Amino acid sequence: MHATDALTEADRLMTVCNACRYCEGLCAVFPAMEMRRTFLSGDLNYLSNLCHGCGACFDDCQFTPPHEFQVNVPKTLARVRAESYQAYAWPRAFSGLFERNGLAVAILAALSAVVFVLGFADASMTRYAMHSGPGAFYRLVPHNAMVALFGAAFLYAIFALTMSLRACWRDIGAPAGSPADGLSLWQAAKDASKLRYLDGGGVGCMNAHERPTDRRRVFHHFTYYGFLLCFAATSVATLYHYLLGREAPFPWYDLPVLLGTAGGVGLLIGPVGLLVAKWRRRTELRDDAQFGMDVAFIAMLFLTSLTGMALLVLRTTPAMGLLLTLHLGLVFCLFITMPYSKFVHGLYRFAALVRYAKESRDF
């Protein structure tokens, strides 16, 4: 017996698929499924997070609706995947944030922006003045206050995500809690960096129609690498500040700005493409219960990038003060909601890829 209807349905479908095995060449889910004869809840959570939602198995399956077997693997695993986000959340008291994620993130984003604008109201005399050169940002938002706020938010996010990932690995991990080895981690990193299993077995992703395309994978790449470039820009800027004594904002040709600009462009193109793909996704493949959570996270990434790019362009104008506080408010909200947003799917999917790489060698 399973704790939820989604897990029970996933068990039924995996039993049917294990008898058929027609889709075994499409992605990692079906070879992983074939290594099992029965499915514990942890197995089903593992398979659901290993699924990339390409939809190829739905179009290839002969038992999809209106067949009496009613096999819809992408939609069912999407539901199980969403439930796993709540099951692994830390602390558990905050797991309910996943149920109304879109509304919660929207409210927190608005509150964060307002608090940051009002919190630095003491700078109102200079907010609309023109500031330029090193240290211009800190004339409006003191550096020590910025470090304290964002340092605390970042450390909390990292700790909460680490605890969630630990719970995920304990549930889906190898027998006897054996740790991930270097080869498995390396294989998973390669698969994740290429989004290997978002291509429907090589033909592409099924999304708006039955003709496969690679658009979802391309937009995922823009988003993923855009986020990494922005993180790299922040890291380099931190090193500049503490090791070289150089203060932001930096010239347009400096490394933090070049990295941040490239990442910002990626976080504008990628989220817009993903949002369009999500709106166009066929209803038989889409889990509407996750729609708000997906859109909220995509919108947060887009707005964070949009305000950051606007700040870059207008940083020597009177608009800089307002844009800076809005951008910081959105970044702060992104940090504190990260453990309870769609961001976690990347971590759990990576854990599932590590598990698959490990058991593929051991099987």
Short mmCIF file of C-alpha atoms in Angstrom, two decimals:
data_model
loop_
_atom_site.label_atom_id
_atom_site.label_comp_id
_atom_site.label_asym_id
_atom_site.label_seq_id
_atom_site.Cartn_x
_atom_site.Cartn_y
_atom_site.Cartn_z
CA MET A 1 0.00 0.00 0.00
CA HIS A 2 1.15 3.52 -0.80
CA ALA A 3 0.43 6.72 1.08
CA THR A 4 -1.12 8.63 -1.84
CA ASP A 5 -3.30 7.95 -4.86
CA ALA A 6 -0.58 9.22 -7.17
CA LEU A 7 1.91 6.65 -5.85
CA THR A 8 -0.68 3.89 -6.16
CA GLU A 9 -1.39 4.86 -9.76
CA ALA A 10 2.32 5.08 -10.55
CA ASP A 11 2.77 1.55 -9.14
CA ARG A 12 0.01 0.29 -11.43
CA LEU A 13 1.49 1.98 -14.50
CA MET A 14 5.02 0.77 -13.82
CA THR A 15 3.67 -2.77 -13.50
CA VAL A 16 1.97 -2.46 -16.89
CA CYS A 17 5.05 -0.86 -18.46
CA ASN A 18 7.32 -3.53 -17.01
CA ALA A 19 5.27 -6.16 -18.80
CA CYS A 20 5.34 -4.28 -22.10
CA ARG A 21 8.82 -2.65 -22.24
CA TYR A 22 8.16 -1.02 -25.61
CA CYS A 23 9.54 2.33 -24.40
CA GLU A 24 12.80 1.05 -22.91
CA GLY A 25 14.97 3.03 -25.36
CA LEU A 26 13.38 6.42 -24.74
CA CYS A 27 15.00 7.52 -21.46
CA ALA A 28 16.50 6.27 -18.20
CA VAL A 29 13.14 5.71 -16.48
CA PHE A 30 12.32 2.46 -18.26
CA PRO A 31 15.71 0.72 -17.89
CA ALA A 32 15.61 1.70 -14.19
CA MET A 33 12.07 0.32 -13.97
CA GLU A 34 13.18 -2.98 -15.54
CA MET A 35 15.64 -3.53 -12.68
CA ARG A 36 12.65 -3.94 -10.35
CA ARG A 37 9.76 -6.38 -10.05
CA THR A 38 7.90 -4.53 -7.31
CA PHE A 39 7.88 -0.83 -6.53
CA LEU A 40 8.26 0.70 -3.10
CA SER A 41 7.30 4.34 -2.61
CA GLY A 42 10.98 5.30 -2.69
CA ASP A 43 11.37 3.52 -6.03
CA LEU A 44 8.45 5.47 -7.48
CA ASN A 45 9.80 8.76 -6.16
CA TYR A 46 13.13 7.85 -7.75
CA LEU A 47 11.56 7.08 -11.12
CA SER A 48 9.42 10.23 -11.04
CA ASN A 49 12.44 12.47 -10.45
CA LEU A 50 14.42 10.58 -13.08
CA CYS A 51 11.64 11.45 -15.57
CA HIS A 52 12.32 14.66 -17.52
CA GLY A 53 8.75 14.99 -18.79
CA CYS A 54 9.64 14.79 -22.49
CA GLY A 55 6.31 13.06 -23.24
CA ALA A 56 7.73 10.63 -25.81
CA CYS A 57 6.42 7.56 -23.96
CA PHE A 58 2.86 8.91 -24.13
CA ASP A 59 2.91 9.07 -27.93
CA ASP A 60 4.69 5.74 -28.29
CA CYS A 61 2.42 3.85 -25.89
CA GLN A 62 -0.43 1.69 -27.23
CA PHE A 63 -2.25 1.77 -23.88
CA THR A 64 -2.82 5.53 -23.47
CA PRO A 65 -6.38 6.89 -23.13
CA PRO A 66 -8.95 6.01 -24.39
CA HIS A 67 -7.53 2.48 -23.93
CA GLU A 68 -8.94 0.80 -20.84
CA PHE A 69 -5.46 0.61 -19.26
CA GLN A 70 -5.36 4.44 -19.15
CA VAL A 71 -1.56 4.61 -19.19
CA ASN A 72 -0.24 8.18 -18.88
CA VAL A 73 3.27 7.94 -17.51
CA PRO A 74 4.37 11.62 -17.92
CA LYS A 75 1.37 13.06 -16.11
CA THR A 76 1.34 10.46 -13.33
CA LEU A 77 5.06 10.78 -12.64
CA ALA A 78 4.69 14.57 -12.63
CA ARG A 79 2.15 14.23 -9.82
CA VAL A 80 4.39 11.89 -7.85
CA ARG A 81 7.31 14.25 -8.43
CA ALA A 82 5.33 17.19 -7.02
CA GLU A 83 4.40 15.16 -3.94
CA SER A 84 8.06 14.28 -3.40
CA TYR A 85 8.90 17.99 -3.16
CA GLN A 86 6.65 18.22 -0.10
CA ALA A 87 7.84 14.92 1.34
CA TYR A 88 11.51 15.98 1.27
CA ALA A 89 11.03 19.62 2.33
CA TRP A 90 12.97 20.93 5.34
CA PRO A 91 11.68 21.90 7.79
CA ARG A 92 8.56 19.81 7.31
CA ALA A 93 6.43 22.63 8.72
CA PHE A 94 7.10 24.57 5.51
CA SER A 95 6.15 21.72 3.17
CA GLY A 96 2.71 23.25 2.71
CA LEU A 97 4.31 26.09 0.74
CA PHE A 98 4.41 23.74 -2.25
CA GLU A 99 0.61 23.45 -2.30
CA ARG A 100 0.00 27.17 -2.90
CA ASN A 101 3.45 27.89 -4.26
CA GLY A 102 2.46 30.36 -6.96
CA LEU A 103 0.47 32.53 -4.56
CA ALA A 104 3.06 32.24 -1.77
CA VAL A 105 5.96 33.27 -4.03
CA ALA A 106 3.97 36.17 -5.52
CA ILE A 107 3.11 37.51 -2.04
CA LEU A 108 6.65 37.06 -0.72
CA ALA A 109 8.14 38.72 -3.81
CA ALA A 110 5.87 41.74 -3.43
CA LEU A 111 6.57 41.99 0.31
CA SER A 112 10.32 41.64 -0.19
CA ALA A 113 10.36 44.40 -2.81
CA VAL A 114 8.29 46.72 -0.60
CA VAL A 115 10.37 46.00 2.50
CA PHE A 116 13.62 46.69 0.69
CA VAL A 117 12.32 49.95 -0.76
CA LEU A 118 10.94 51.14 2.60
CA GLY A 119 13.80 49.67 4.61
CA PHE A 120 16.27 51.98 2.96
CA ALA A 121 13.98 55.00 3.06
CA ASP A 122 16.72 56.84 4.93
CA ALA A 123 18.40 57.15 1.56
CA SER A 124 15.39 58.97 0.11
CA MET A 125 17.32 62.23 -0.06
CA THR A 126 19.78 60.65 -2.45
CA ARG A 127 17.62 57.92 -3.97
CA TYR A 128 16.86 59.90 -7.10
CA ALA A 129 20.24 61.55 -7.35
CA MET A 130 22.77 60.33 -9.88
CA HIS A 131 25.49 58.06 -8.50
CA SER A 132 28.39 56.58 -10.39
CA GLY A 133 31.79 55.05 -9.83
CA PRO A 134 33.00 52.43 -7.33
CA GLY A 135 30.84 52.17 -4.22
CA ALA A 136 27.82 53.89 -5.79
CA PHE A 137 25.49 51.06 -4.77
CA TYR A 138 26.61 51.21 -1.15
CA ARG A 139 25.64 54.86 -0.83
CA LEU A 140 22.05 53.65 -1.03
CA VAL A 141 22.32 50.20 0.53
CA PRO A 142 25.15 49.89 3.09
CA HIS A 143 27.51 47.05 2.28
CA ASN A 144 27.42 45.54 5.75
CA ALA A 145 23.60 45.48 5.74
CA MET A 146 23.62 43.84 2.31
CA VAL A 147 26.09 41.16 3.42
CA ALA A 148 24.16 40.44 6.62
CA LEU A 149 20.78 40.10 4.88
CA PHE A 150 21.87 38.12 1.88
CA GLY A 151 24.43 36.08 3.76
CA ALA A 152 21.76 34.90 6.19
CA ALA A 153 19.24 34.19 3.40
CA PHE A 154 21.83 32.34 1.31
CA LEU A 155 23.09 30.21 4.20
CA TYR A 156 19.52 29.31 5.18
CA ALA A 157 18.71 28.31 1.58
CA ILE A 158 21.85 26.17 1.31
CA PHE A 159 21.17 24.43 4.63
CA ALA A 160 17.49 23.78 3.85
CA LEU A 161 18.34 22.48 0.37
CA THR A 162 21.07 20.24 1.80
CA MET A 163 18.68 18.73 4.33
CA SER A 164 16.05 18.22 1.61
CA LEU A 165 18.55 16.55 -0.70
CA ARG A 166 19.67 14.33 2.18
CA ALA A 167 16.06 13.20 2.70
CA CYS A 168 15.69 12.57 -1.02
CA TRP A 169 18.83 10.44 -1.21
CA ARG A 170 17.81 8.41 1.82
CA ASP A 171 14.49 7.65 0.15
CA ILE A 172 15.72 6.85 -3.37
CA GLY A 173 19.35 5.97 -2.69
CA ALA A 174 21.26 2.75 -2.96
CA PRO A 175 20.66 -0.10 -0.50
CA ALA A 176 22.14 0.26 2.98
CA GLY A 177 22.59 3.99 2.32
CA SER A 178 25.76 3.47 0.33
CA PRO A 179 27.22 6.83 -0.72
CA ALA A 180 27.47 8.08 -4.26
CA ASP A 181 30.85 7.31 -5.84
CA GLY A 182 32.94 9.54 -8.08
CA LEU A 183 32.09 7.74 -11.31
CA SER A 184 28.36 7.99 -10.65
CA LEU A 185 28.63 11.68 -9.81
CA TRP A 186 30.63 12.35 -12.97
CA GLN A 187 28.18 10.47 -15.18
CA ALA A 188 25.24 12.28 -13.59
CA ALA A 189 26.96 15.64 -14.07
CA LYS A 190 27.48 14.90 -17.77
CA ASP A 191 23.87 13.78 -18.22
CA ALA A 192 22.53 16.83 -16.36
CA SER A 193 24.72 19.31 -18.24
CA LYS A 194 23.45 18.00 -21.58
CA LEU A 195 19.87 17.31 -20.43
CA ARG A 196 20.41 13.94 -22.02
CA TYR A 197 16.97 12.56 -21.23
CA LEU A 198 14.95 15.52 -22.49
CA ASP A 199 15.20 14.37 -26.08
CA GLY A 200 12.66 11.54 -26.15
CA GLY A 201 15.22 8.93 -27.11
CA GLY A 202 16.95 11.19 -29.63
CA VAL A 203 14.02 12.66 -31.59
CA GLY A 204 13.18 15.55 -29.28
CA CYS A 205 10.55 16.58 -26.76
CA MET A 206 6.81 16.22 -27.31
CA ASN A 207 5.15 19.41 -26.12
CA ALA A 208 2.52 21.35 -28.07
CA HIS A 209 1.90 18.61 -30.64
CA GLU A 210 3.04 15.15 -31.70
CA ARG A 211 5.98 16.48 -33.72
CA PRO A 212 9.10 16.38 -31.49
CA THR A 213 11.35 19.44 -31.15
CA ASP A 214 14.39 20.36 -29.06
CA ARG A 215 13.02 23.75 -28.00
CA ARG A 216 12.35 22.84 -24.38
CA ARG A 217 15.87 21.53 -23.99
CA VAL A 218 17.32 24.69 -25.57
CA PHE A 219 15.34 26.95 -23.24
CA HIS A 220 16.30 24.80 -20.24
CA HIS A 221 19.94 25.28 -21.25
CA PHE A 222 19.52 29.06 -21.47
CA THR A 223 18.00 29.07 -18.00
CA TYR A 224 20.43 26.63 -16.40
CA TYR A 225 23.63 28.14 -17.76
CA GLY A 226 22.26 31.67 -17.31
CA PHE A 227 21.78 30.95 -13.61
CA LEU A 228 25.30 29.52 -13.32
CA LEU A 229 26.82 32.54 -15.08
CA CYS A 230 24.99 34.93 -12.75
CA PHE A 231 26.22 32.95 -9.75
CA ALA A 232 29.76 33.08 -11.19
CA ALA A 233 29.44 36.86 -11.64
CA THR A 234 28.42 37.30 -7.99
CA SER A 235 31.27 35.05 -6.84
CA VAL A 236 33.87 36.96 -8.87
CA ALA A 237 32.52 40.29 -7.60
CA THR A 238 32.84 39.01 -4.03
CA LEU A 239 36.47 38.06 -4.65
CA TYR A 240 37.11 41.46 -6.18
CA HIS A 241 35.70 43.17 -3.09
CA TYR A 242 37.50 41.17 -0.41
CA LEU A 243 40.74 40.24 -2.17
CA LEU A 244 41.36 43.23 -4.43
CA GLY A 245 39.49 45.92 -2.53
CA ARG A 246 37.44 46.84 -5.60
CA GLU A 247 33.82 47.92 -5.11
CA ALA A 248 30.78 47.54 -7.34
CA PRO A 249 29.58 48.74 -9.76
CA PHE A 250 32.33 47.66 -12.12
CA PRO A 251 33.03 48.88 -15.67
CA TRP A 252 31.06 47.15 -18.44
CA TYR A 253 34.19 45.37 -19.71
CA ASP A 254 35.07 43.83 -16.31
CA LEU A 255 34.61 40.11 -15.70
CA PRO A 256 31.70 40.28 -13.21
CA VAL A 257 29.73 42.48 -15.62
CA LEU A 258 30.48 40.31 -18.65
CA LEU A 259 29.49 37.14 -16.78
CA GLY A 260 26.38 38.78 -15.31
CA THR A 261 25.30 40.17 -18.68
CA ALA A 262 25.64 36.79 -20.39
CA GLY A 263 23.79 35.13 -17.54
CA GLY A 264 21.11 37.81 -17.50
CA VAL A 265 20.44 37.35 -21.21
CA GLY A 266 20.13 33.61 -20.64
CA LEU A 267 17.68 34.20 -17.79
CA LEU A 268 15.55 36.41 -20.04
CA ILE A 269 15.44 34.10 -23.05
CA GLY A 270 15.20 30.79 -21.17
CA PRO A 271 12.29 31.56 -18.81
CA VAL A 272 10.24 33.21 -21.57
CA GLY A 273 10.72 30.17 -23.79
CA LEU A 274 9.85 27.78 -20.97
CA LEU A 275 6.77 29.78 -20.05
CA VAL A 276 5.51 29.75 -23.66
CA ALA A 277 6.19 26.01 -23.88
CA LYS A 278 4.30 25.46 -20.64
CA TRP A 279 1.25 27.38 -21.89
CA ARG A 280 1.29 25.40 -25.13
CA ARG A 281 1.86 21.99 -23.54
CA ARG A 282 -0.81 19.46 -24.43
CA THR A 283 -3.37 19.00 -21.67
CA GLU A 284 -2.92 15.23 -21.61
CA LEU A 285 0.74 15.71 -20.65
CA ARG A 286 0.34 18.60 -18.22
CA ASP A 287 -0.23 18.33 -14.49
CA ASP A 288 -2.28 21.45 -13.80
CA ALA A 289 -1.68 21.17 -10.05
CA GLN A 290 1.98 22.11 -10.66
CA PHE A 291 1.23 24.94 -13.07
CA GLY A 292 1.27 27.71 -10.47
CA MET A 293 4.53 26.50 -8.93
CA ASP A 294 6.21 26.24 -12.31
CA VAL A 295 5.08 29.68 -13.45
CA ALA A 296 6.02 31.31 -10.13
CA PHE A 297 9.60 30.05 -10.30
CA ILE A 298 9.99 30.95 -13.97
CA ALA A 299 8.57 34.42 -13.32
CA MET A 300 10.93 34.96 -10.36
CA LEU A 301 13.96 34.11 -12.48
CA PHE A 302 12.76 36.37 -15.29
CA LEU A 303 11.97 39.36 -13.03
CA THR A 304 15.25 39.01 -11.14
CA SER A 305 17.14 39.06 -14.43
CA LEU A 306 15.01 41.87 -15.89
CA THR A 307 15.61 44.20 -12.94
CA GLY A 308 19.31 43.26 -12.93
CA MET A 309 19.71 44.08 -16.63
CA ALA A 310 17.74 47.31 -16.20
CA LEU A 311 20.03 48.24 -13.29
CA LEU A 312 23.07 47.61 -15.49
CA VAL A 313 21.77 49.87 -18.25
CA LEU A 314 20.41 52.65 -15.98
CA ARG A 315 22.91 52.54 -13.13
CA THR A 316 24.21 56.06 -13.82
CA THR A 317 20.71 57.59 -13.96
CA PRO A 318 18.31 58.73 -11.21
CA ALA A 319 16.45 55.40 -11.65
CA MET A 320 19.35 53.47 -10.15
CA GLY A 321 18.16 53.70 -6.52
CA LEU A 322 14.70 52.31 -7.15
CA LEU A 323 15.97 49.60 -9.50
CA LEU A 324 18.64 48.54 -7.01
CA THR A 325 16.20 48.10 -4.14
CA LEU A 326 13.66 46.28 -6.34
CA HIS A 327 16.35 43.96 -7.68
CA LEU A 328 17.69 43.20 -4.21
CA GLY A 329 14.17 42.53 -2.94
CA LEU A 330 13.55 40.00 -5.72
CA VAL A 331 16.93 38.33 -5.19
CA PHE A 332 16.21 38.06 -1.46
CA CYS A 333 12.82 36.47 -2.20
CA LEU A 334 14.45 34.06 -4.66
CA PHE A 335 16.89 32.94 -1.97
CA ILE A 336 14.39 32.36 0.83
CA THR A 337 11.84 30.59 -1.41
CA MET A 338 14.40 28.47 -3.24
CA PRO A 339 14.01 25.41 -0.95
CA TYR A 340 10.22 25.52 -1.47
CA SER A 341 10.07 26.25 -5.19
CA LYS A 342 10.56 24.39 -8.45
CA PHE A 343 14.30 24.93 -7.96
CA VAL A 344 14.42 21.70 -5.95
CA HIS A 345 13.56 19.62 -9.01
CA GLY A 346 17.09 20.15 -10.31
CA LEU A 347 18.64 18.75 -7.13
CA TYR A 348 16.31 15.76 -6.90
CA ARG A 349 16.72 15.00 -10.58
CA PHE A 350 20.50 15.07 -10.18
CA ALA A 351 20.21 12.68 -7.21
CA ALA A 352 18.09 10.37 -9.37
CA LEU A 353 20.69 10.52 -12.16
CA VAL A 354 23.42 9.60 -9.66
CA ARG A 355 21.31 6.69 -8.44
CA TYR A 356 20.72 5.53 -12.02
CA ALA A 357 24.41 5.76 -12.94
CA LYS A 358 25.32 3.77 -9.83
CA GLU A 359 22.77 0.99 -10.24
CA SER A 360 23.42 0.71 -13.99
CA ARG A 361 27.00 -0.26 -13.22
CA ASP A 362 26.05 -2.51 -10.32
CA PHE A 363 23.16 -4.31 -12.03
#
